[in-house]
Amino acid sequence: MLRLEGISAGYGNIQALRDVSLEVARGRMVALVGPNGAGKSTLFKVISGVVPARAGRIFYEGQDLLALDPADRAGLGIAHVPEGRQVFRTMTIAENLEMGAYCVRGRAAKKRAVERAYEIFPALAQRQRQQAGTLSGGQQQMLAIGRALASMPRLLLLDEPSLGLSPIMADEMFEHIGRAHTVAGVTVLLVEQRVAESLESCDWGCVLDFGRITLQGPPQTLLRDERIRATYMGIAAVPQDDAA
Ligand SMILES: Nc1ncnc2c1ncn2[C@@H]1O[C@H](COP(=O)(O)OP(=O)(O)OP(=O)(O)O)[C@@H](O)[C@H]1O
Ligand SMILES: [Mg+2]
């Protein structure tokens, strides 16, 4: 469905992505993990068109994605939920979801798209007339994802959906995302700091470090990998020389 070939990108003299190649099959749920500043958000921005690629190619369902502007990419069913719960704060939940569905053609189809978001996030359905700015952090994140789902995407890019949530809320969020993946039949690329949890809920994992993909494979393999365990899961060997 999505194929990146030798993608490089950056900002001024900062090289954020170096020769990244990645293939995502339709229907997959892929976790993209890596330390702060690794280039994870930049990778999403290059796919959605917010940041231009400096080299390489991206094919989406066979089309040359880099030749299209961001609006046309959205029109092809690519929905990007950036970091930080970006909702229209002065609008209600219902209005936010309707905004998400603006590109869905036909009144009945728009209504179904909004209803599907409520089905995946029942907490939103109970508060349709509540102003988005008054929602809790977790609810705002649900709304941001719900709004993306209301556009009936085929590829959903989720950047750190559990950021700032309590462990319980984060687990709930992963469950919702898993449901969205199955109910909506959408292909998901998920950036996460919660490495173990996100790998467990996905069917493929990629590690990005200093702008390069350093490791990828099925989650079970990555979760057993010594480097992953030491670097991201705090299962490092206790330092021997701890006299200081
Ligand atoms: N708008 C920008 N201008 C300049 N440099 C930027 C900009 N956005 C990101 N960078 C730099 O590009 C590199 C990759 O950043 P990016 O946001 O993609 O990382 P990330 O993996 O998403 O990190 P985090 O886990 O902290 O969200 C970093 O060195 C960052 O400082
Ligand atoms: Mg980021």
PDB file of N, CA, C and O in Angstrom, residues 190-239:
ATOM      1  N   LEU A 190       1.774   3.862  13.572  1.00  0.00           N
ATOM      2  CA  LEU A 190       1.656   4.402  14.917  1.00  0.00           C
ATOM      3  C   LEU A 190       3.038   4.752  15.471  1.00  0.00           C
ATOM      4  O   LEU A 190       3.901   3.895  15.584  1.00  0.00           O
ATOM      5  N   VAL A 191       3.238   6.026  15.802  1.00  0.00           N
ATOM      6  CA  VAL A 191       4.474   6.429  16.478  1.00  0.00           C
ATOM      7  C   VAL A 191       4.214   6.421  17.970  1.00  0.00           C
ATOM      8  O   VAL A 191       3.208   6.963  18.423  1.00  0.00           O
ATOM      9  N   GLU A 192       5.093   5.811  18.726  1.00  0.00           N
ATOM     10  CA  GLU A 192       4.869   5.706  20.160  1.00  0.00           C
ATOM     11  C   GLU A 192       6.157   5.741  20.975  1.00  0.00           C
ATOM     12  O   GLU A 192       7.186   5.242  20.555  1.00  0.00           O
ATOM     13  N   GLN A 193       6.040   6.352  22.155  1.00  0.00           N
ATOM     14  CA  GLN A 193       7.120   6.292  23.140  1.00  0.00           C
ATOM     15  C   GLN A 193       6.950   5.039  23.999  1.00  0.00           C
ATOM     16  O   GLN A 193       7.920   4.520  24.538  1.00  0.00           O
ATOM     17  N   ARG A 194       5.721   4.604  24.156  1.00  0.00           N
ATOM     18  CA  ARG A 194       5.465   3.397  24.950  1.00  0.00           C
ATOM     19  C   ARG A 194       5.755   2.196  24.061  1.00  0.00           C
ATOM     20  O   ARG A 194       4.858   1.651  23.409  1.00  0.00           O
ATOM     21  N   VAL A 195       7.015   1.817  24.062  1.00  0.00           N
ATOM     22  CA  VAL A 195       7.498   0.854  23.074  1.00  0.00           C
ATOM     23  C   VAL A 195       6.852  -0.519  23.249  1.00  0.00           C
ATOM     24  O   VAL A 195       6.325  -1.085  22.292  1.00  0.00           O
ATOM     25  N   ALA A 196       6.877  -1.051  24.473  1.00  0.00           N
ATOM     26  CA  ALA A 196       6.361  -2.407  24.680  1.00  0.00           C
ATOM     27  C   ALA A 196       4.882  -2.473  24.325  1.00  0.00           C
ATOM     28  O   ALA A 196       4.452  -3.337  23.557  1.00  0.00           O
ATOM     29  N   GLU A 197       4.092  -1.526  24.853  1.00  0.00           N
ATOM     30  CA  GLU A 197       2.645  -1.547  24.612  1.00  0.00           C
ATOM     31  C   GLU A 197       2.321  -1.399  23.129  1.00  0.00           C
ATOM     32  O   GLU A 197       1.449  -2.075  22.605  1.00  0.00           O
ATOM     33  N   SER A 198       3.036  -0.488  22.460  1.00  0.00           N
ATOM     34  CA  SER A 198       2.682  -0.259  21.067  1.00  0.00           C
ATOM     35  C   SER A 198       3.081  -1.460  20.215  1.00  0.00           C
ATOM     36  O   SER A 198       2.346  -1.874  19.328  1.00  0.00           O
ATOM     37  N   LEU A 199       4.232  -2.060  20.516  1.00  0.00           N
ATOM     38  CA  LEU A 199       4.631  -3.241  19.744  1.00  0.00           C
ATOM     39  C   LEU A 199       3.633  -4.371  19.957  1.00  0.00           C
ATOM     40  O   LEU A 199       3.291  -5.099  19.026  1.00  0.00           O
ATOM     41  N   GLU A 200       3.145  -4.484  21.198  1.00  0.00           N
ATOM     42  CA  GLU A 200       2.189  -5.558  21.480  1.00  0.00           C
ATOM     43  C   GLU A 200       0.893  -5.384  20.713  1.00  0.00           C
ATOM     44  O   GLU A 200       0.241  -6.361  20.369  1.00  0.00           O
ATOM     45  N   SER A 201       0.510  -4.141  20.461  1.00  0.00           N
ATOM     46  CA  SER A 201      -0.778  -3.955  19.780  1.00  0.00           C
ATOM     47  C   SER A 201      -0.634  -3.891  18.253  1.00  0.00           C
ATOM     48  O   SER A 201      -1.623  -3.744  17.557  1.00  0.00           O
ATOM     49  N   CYS A 202       0.600  -3.994  17.755  1.00  0.00           N
ATOM     50  CA  CYS A 202       0.805  -3.899  16.309  1.00  0.00           C
ATOM     51  C   CYS A 202       1.232  -5.236  15.721  1.00  0.00           C
ATOM     52  O   CYS A 202       1.558  -6.161  16.449  1.00  0.00           O
ATOM     53  N   ASP A 203       1.240  -5.328  14.377  1.00  0.00           N
ATOM     54  CA  ASP A 203       1.682  -6.589  13.776  1.00  0.00           C
ATOM     55  C   ASP A 203       3.015  -6.445  13.045  1.00  0.00           C
ATOM     56  O   ASP A 203       3.496  -7.389  12.416  1.00  0.00           O
ATOM     57  N   TRP A 204       3.614  -5.255  13.139  1.00  0.00           N
ATOM     58  CA  TRP A 204       4.948  -5.051  12.577  1.00  0.00           C
ATOM     59  C   TRP A 204       5.582  -3.892  13.328  1.00  0.00           C
ATOM     60  O   TRP A 204       4.865  -2.993  13.779  1.00  0.00           O
ATOM     61  N   GLY A 205       6.893  -3.918  13.499  1.00  0.00           N
ATOM     62  CA  GLY A 205       7.544  -2.818  14.198  1.00  0.00           C
ATOM     63  C   GLY A 205       8.791  -2.345  13.475  1.00  0.00           C
ATOM     64  O   GLY A 205       9.484  -3.135  12.825  1.00  0.00           O
ATOM     65  N   CYS A 206       9.036  -1.037  13.564  1.00  0.00           N
ATOM     66  CA  CYS A 206      10.226  -0.431  12.959  1.00  0.00           C
ATOM     67  C   CYS A 206      10.899   0.447  13.988  1.00  0.00           C
ATOM     68  O   CYS A 206      10.225   1.194  14.699  1.00  0.00           O
ATOM     69  N   VAL A 207      12.204   0.376  14.045  1.00  0.00           N
ATOM     70  CA  VAL A 207      12.943   1.247  14.947  1.00  0.00           C
ATOM     71  C   VAL A 207      13.678   2.289  14.124  1.00  0.00           C
ATOM     72  O   VAL A 207      14.407   1.956  13.183  1.00  0.00           O
ATOM     73  N   LEU A 208      13.455   3.544  14.482  1.00  0.00           N
ATOM     74  CA  LEU A 208      14.110   4.649  13.792  1.00  0.00           C
ATOM     75  C   LEU A 208      15.091   5.273  14.775  1.00  0.00           C
ATOM     76  O   LEU A 208      14.746   5.542  15.920  1.00  0.00           O
ATOM     77  N   ASP A 209      16.322   5.469  14.335  1.00  0.00           N
ATOM     78  CA  ASP A 209      17.323   6.069  15.208  1.00  0.00           C
ATOM     79  C   ASP A 209      18.202   6.988  14.378  1.00  0.00           C
ATOM     80  O   ASP A 209      18.689   6.579  13.318  1.00  0.00           O
ATOM     81  N   PHE A 210      18.366   8.220  14.836  1.00  0.00           N
ATOM     82  CA  PHE A 210      19.153   9.202  14.083  1.00  0.00           C
ATOM     83  C   PHE A 210      18.758   9.246  12.612  1.00  0.00           C
ATOM     84  O   PHE A 210      19.610   9.298  11.734  1.00  0.00           O
ATOM     85  N   GLY A 211      17.451   9.194  12.368  1.00  0.00           N
ATOM     86  CA  GLY A 211      16.982   9.354  10.998  1.00  0.00           C
ATOM     87  C   GLY A 211      17.093   8.124  10.122  1.00  0.00           C
ATOM     88  O   GLY A 211      16.799   8.179   8.934  1.00  0.00           O
ATOM     89  N   ARG A 212      17.542   7.004  10.712  1.00  0.00           N
ATOM     90  CA  ARG A 212      17.660   5.774   9.920  1.00  0.00           C
ATOM     91  C   ARG A 212      16.838   4.660  10.540  1.00  0.00           C
ATOM     92  O   ARG A 212      16.732   4.582  11.764  1.00  0.00           O
ATOM     93  N   ILE A 213      16.337   3.763   9.695  1.00  0.00           N
ATOM     94  CA  ILE A 213      15.685   2.570  10.233  1.00  0.00           C
ATOM     95  C   ILE A 213      16.778   1.573  10.594  1.00  0.00           C
ATOM     96  O   ILE A 213      17.564   1.164   9.744  1.00  0.00           O
ATOM     97  N   THR A 214      16.857   1.250  11.874  1.00  0.00           N
ATOM     98  CA  THR A 214      17.949   0.390  12.320  1.00  0.00           C
ATOM     99  C   THR A 214      17.502  -1.054  12.516  1.00  0.00           C
ATOM    100  O   THR A 214      18.326  -1.955  12.608  1.00  0.00           O
ATOM    101  N   LEU A 215      16.204  -1.240  12.608  1.00  0.00           N
ATOM    102  CA  LEU A 215      15.710  -2.586  12.897  1.00  0.00           C
ATOM    103  C   LEU A 215      14.248  -2.637  12.500  1.00  0.00           C
ATOM    104  O   LEU A 215      13.518  -1.676  12.720  1.00  0.00           O
ATOM    105  N   GLN A 216      13.797  -3.728  11.916  1.00  0.00           N
ATOM    106  CA  GLN A 216      12.353  -3.911  11.765  1.00  0.00           C
ATOM    107  C   GLN A 216      12.018  -5.382  11.744  1.00  0.00           C
ATOM    108  O   GLN A 216      12.869  -6.222  11.494  1.00  0.00           O
ATOM    109  N   GLY A 217      10.783  -5.696  12.094  1.00  0.00           N
ATOM    110  CA  GLY A 217      10.376  -7.093  12.123  1.00  0.00           C
ATOM    111  C   GLY A 217       9.077  -7.263  12.872  1.00  0.00           C
ATOM    112  O   GLY A 217       8.465  -6.288  13.287  1.00  0.00           O
ATOM    113  N   PRO A 218       8.677  -8.534  13.046  1.00  0.00           N
ATOM    114  CA  PRO A 218       7.461  -8.783  13.813  1.00  0.00           C
ATOM    115  C   PRO A 218       7.681  -8.387  15.283  1.00  0.00           C
ATOM    116  O   PRO A 218       8.806  -8.476  15.786  1.00  0.00           O
ATOM    117  N   PRO A 219       6.633  -7.944  15.968  1.00  0.00           N
ATOM    118  CA  PRO A 219       6.766  -7.447  17.330  1.00  0.00           C
ATOM    119  C   PRO A 219       7.434  -8.451  18.278  1.00  0.00           C
ATOM    120  O   PRO A 219       8.257  -8.056  19.119  1.00  0.00           O
ATOM    121  N   GLN A 220       7.077  -9.742  18.130  1.00  0.00           N
ATOM    122  CA  GLN A 220       7.650 -10.732  19.050  1.00  0.00           C
ATOM    123  C   GLN A 220       9.177 -10.735  18.963  1.00  0.00           C
ATOM    124  O   GLN A 220       9.876 -10.845  19.964  1.00  0.00           O
ATOM    125  N   THR A 221       9.682 -10.582  17.735  1.00  0.00           N
ATOM    126  CA  THR A 221      11.129 -10.579  17.533  1.00  0.00           C
ATOM    127  C   THR A 221      11.743  -9.321  18.150  1.00  0.00           C
ATOM    128  O   THR A 221      12.759  -9.385  18.841  1.00  0.00           O
ATOM    129  N   LEU A 222      11.101  -8.170  17.910  1.00  0.00           N
ATOM    130  CA  LEU A 222      11.655  -6.921  18.428  1.00  0.00           C
ATOM    131  C   LEU A 222      11.612  -6.896  19.955  1.00  0.00           C
ATOM    132  O   LEU A 222      12.530  -6.412  20.603  1.00  0.00           O
ATOM    133  N   LEU A 223      10.520  -7.435  20.514  1.00  0.00           N
ATOM    134  CA  LEU A 223      10.394  -7.411  21.973  1.00  0.00           C
ATOM    135  C   LEU A 223      11.447  -8.292  22.648  1.00  0.00           C
ATOM    136  O   LEU A 223      11.775  -8.095  23.807  1.00  0.00           O
ATOM    137  N   ARG A 224      11.986  -9.254  21.893  1.00  0.00           N
ATOM    138  CA  ARG A 224      13.037 -10.118  22.456  1.00  0.00           C
ATOM    139  C   ARG A 224      14.423  -9.552  22.215  1.00  0.00           C
ATOM    140  O   ARG A 224      15.394 -10.039  22.789  1.00  0.00           O
ATOM    141  N   ASP A 225      14.511  -8.528  21.352  1.00  0.00           N
ATOM    142  CA  ASP A 225      15.813  -7.997  20.959  1.00  0.00           C
ATOM    143  C   ASP A 225      16.489  -7.287  22.135  1.00  0.00           C
ATOM    144  O   ASP A 225      15.909  -6.397  22.760  1.00  0.00           O
ATOM    145  N   GLU A 226      17.733  -7.686  22.402  1.00  0.00           N
ATOM    146  CA  GLU A 226      18.482  -7.126  23.542  1.00  0.00           C
ATOM    147  C   GLU A 226      18.584  -5.611  23.471  1.00  0.00           C
ATOM    148  O   GLU A 226      18.422  -4.911  24.462  1.00  0.00           O
ATOM    149  N   ARG A 227      18.869  -5.094  22.250  1.00  0.00           N
ATOM    150  CA  ARG A 227      19.068  -3.645  22.120  1.00  0.00           C
ATOM    151  C   ARG A 227      17.793  -2.894  22.445  1.00  0.00           C
ATOM    152  O   ARG A 227      17.797  -1.877  23.127  1.00  0.00           O
ATOM    153  N   ILE A 228      16.661  -3.440  21.968  1.00  0.00           N
ATOM    154  CA  ILE A 228      15.380  -2.784  22.246  1.00  0.00           C
ATOM    155  C   ILE A 228      15.088  -2.824  23.727  1.00  0.00           C
ATOM    156  O   ILE A 228      14.694  -1.831  24.331  1.00  0.00           O
ATOM    157  N   ARG A 229      15.318  -3.996  24.313  1.00  0.00           N
ATOM    158  CA  ARG A 229      15.006  -4.140  25.736  1.00  0.00           C
ATOM    159  C   ARG A 229      15.861  -3.177  26.554  1.00  0.00           C
ATOM    160  O   ARG A 229      15.378  -2.528  27.471  1.00  0.00           O
ATOM    161  N   ALA A 230      17.137  -3.086  26.209  1.00  0.00           N
ATOM    162  CA  ALA A 230      18.040  -2.229  26.976  1.00  0.00           C
ATOM    163  C   ALA A 230      17.719  -0.753  26.740  1.00  0.00           C
ATOM    164  O   ALA A 230      17.658   0.044  27.678  1.00  0.00           O
ATOM    165  N   THR A 231      17.481  -0.376  25.494  1.00  0.00           N
ATOM    166  CA  THR A 231      17.342   1.041  25.173  1.00  0.00           C
ATOM    167  C   THR A 231      15.976   1.591  25.526  1.00  0.00           C
ATOM    168  O   THR A 231      15.861   2.701  26.037  1.00  0.00           O
ATOM    169  N   TYR A 232      14.934   0.834  25.238  1.00  0.00           N
ATOM    170  CA  TYR A 232      13.600   1.428  25.347  1.00  0.00           C
ATOM    171  C   TYR A 232      12.742   0.867  26.461  1.00  0.00           C
ATOM    172  O   TYR A 232      11.702   1.400  26.774  1.00  0.00           O
ATOM    173  N   MET A 233      13.158  -0.263  27.024  1.00  0.00           N
ATOM    174  CA  MET A 233      12.260  -0.854  27.991  1.00  0.00           C
ATOM    175  C   MET A 233      12.862  -0.878  29.384  1.00  0.00           C
ATOM    176  O   MET A 233      12.292  -1.463  30.300  1.00  0.00           O
ATOM    177  N   GLY A 234      14.018  -0.199  29.523  1.00  0.00           N
ATOM    178  CA  GLY A 234      14.616  -0.070  30.846  1.00  0.00           C
ATOM    179  C   GLY A 234      15.030  -1.392  31.443  1.00  0.00           C
ATOM    180  O   GLY A 234      15.138  -1.534  32.655  1.00  0.00           O
ATOM    181  N   ILE A 235      15.283  -2.393  30.577  1.00  0.00           N
ATOM    182  CA  ILE A 235      15.694  -3.698  31.101  1.00  0.00           C
ATOM    183  C   ILE A 235      17.197  -3.833  30.874  1.00  0.00           C
ATOM    184  O   ILE A 235      17.685  -4.817  30.364  1.00  0.00           O
ATOM    185  N   ALA A 236      17.916  -2.770  31.253  1.00  0.00           N
ATOM    186  CA  ALA A 236      19.370  -2.778  31.060  1.00  0.00           C
ATOM    187  C   ALA A 236      20.036  -3.526  32.207  1.00  0.00           C
ATOM    188  O   ALA A 236      19.483  -3.666  33.282  1.00  0.00           O
ATOM    189  N   ALA A 237      21.250  -3.995  31.938  1.00  0.00           N
ATOM    190  CA  ALA A 237      22.033  -4.627  33.001  1.00  0.00           C
ATOM    191  C   ALA A 237      22.350  -3.578  34.070  1.00  0.00           C
ATOM    192  O   ALA A 237      22.552  -2.409  33.764  1.00  0.00           O
ATOM    193  N   VAL A 238      22.350  -3.984  35.315  1.00  0.00           N
ATOM    194  CA  VAL A 238      22.684  -3.058  36.402  1.00  0.00           C
ATOM    195  C   VAL A 238      24.181  -2.742  36.294  1.00  0.00           C
ATOM    196  O   VAL A 238      24.996  -3.653  36.165  1.00  0.00           O
ATOM    197  N   PRO A 239      24.558  -1.442  36.328  1.00  0.00           N
ATOM    198  CA  PRO A 239      25.969  -1.105  36.193  1.00  0.00           C
ATOM    199  C   PRO A 239      26.777  -1.745  37.333  1.00  0.00           C
ATOM    200  O   PRO A 239      26.356  -1.709  38.486  1.00  0.00           O
TER     201      PRO A 239
END
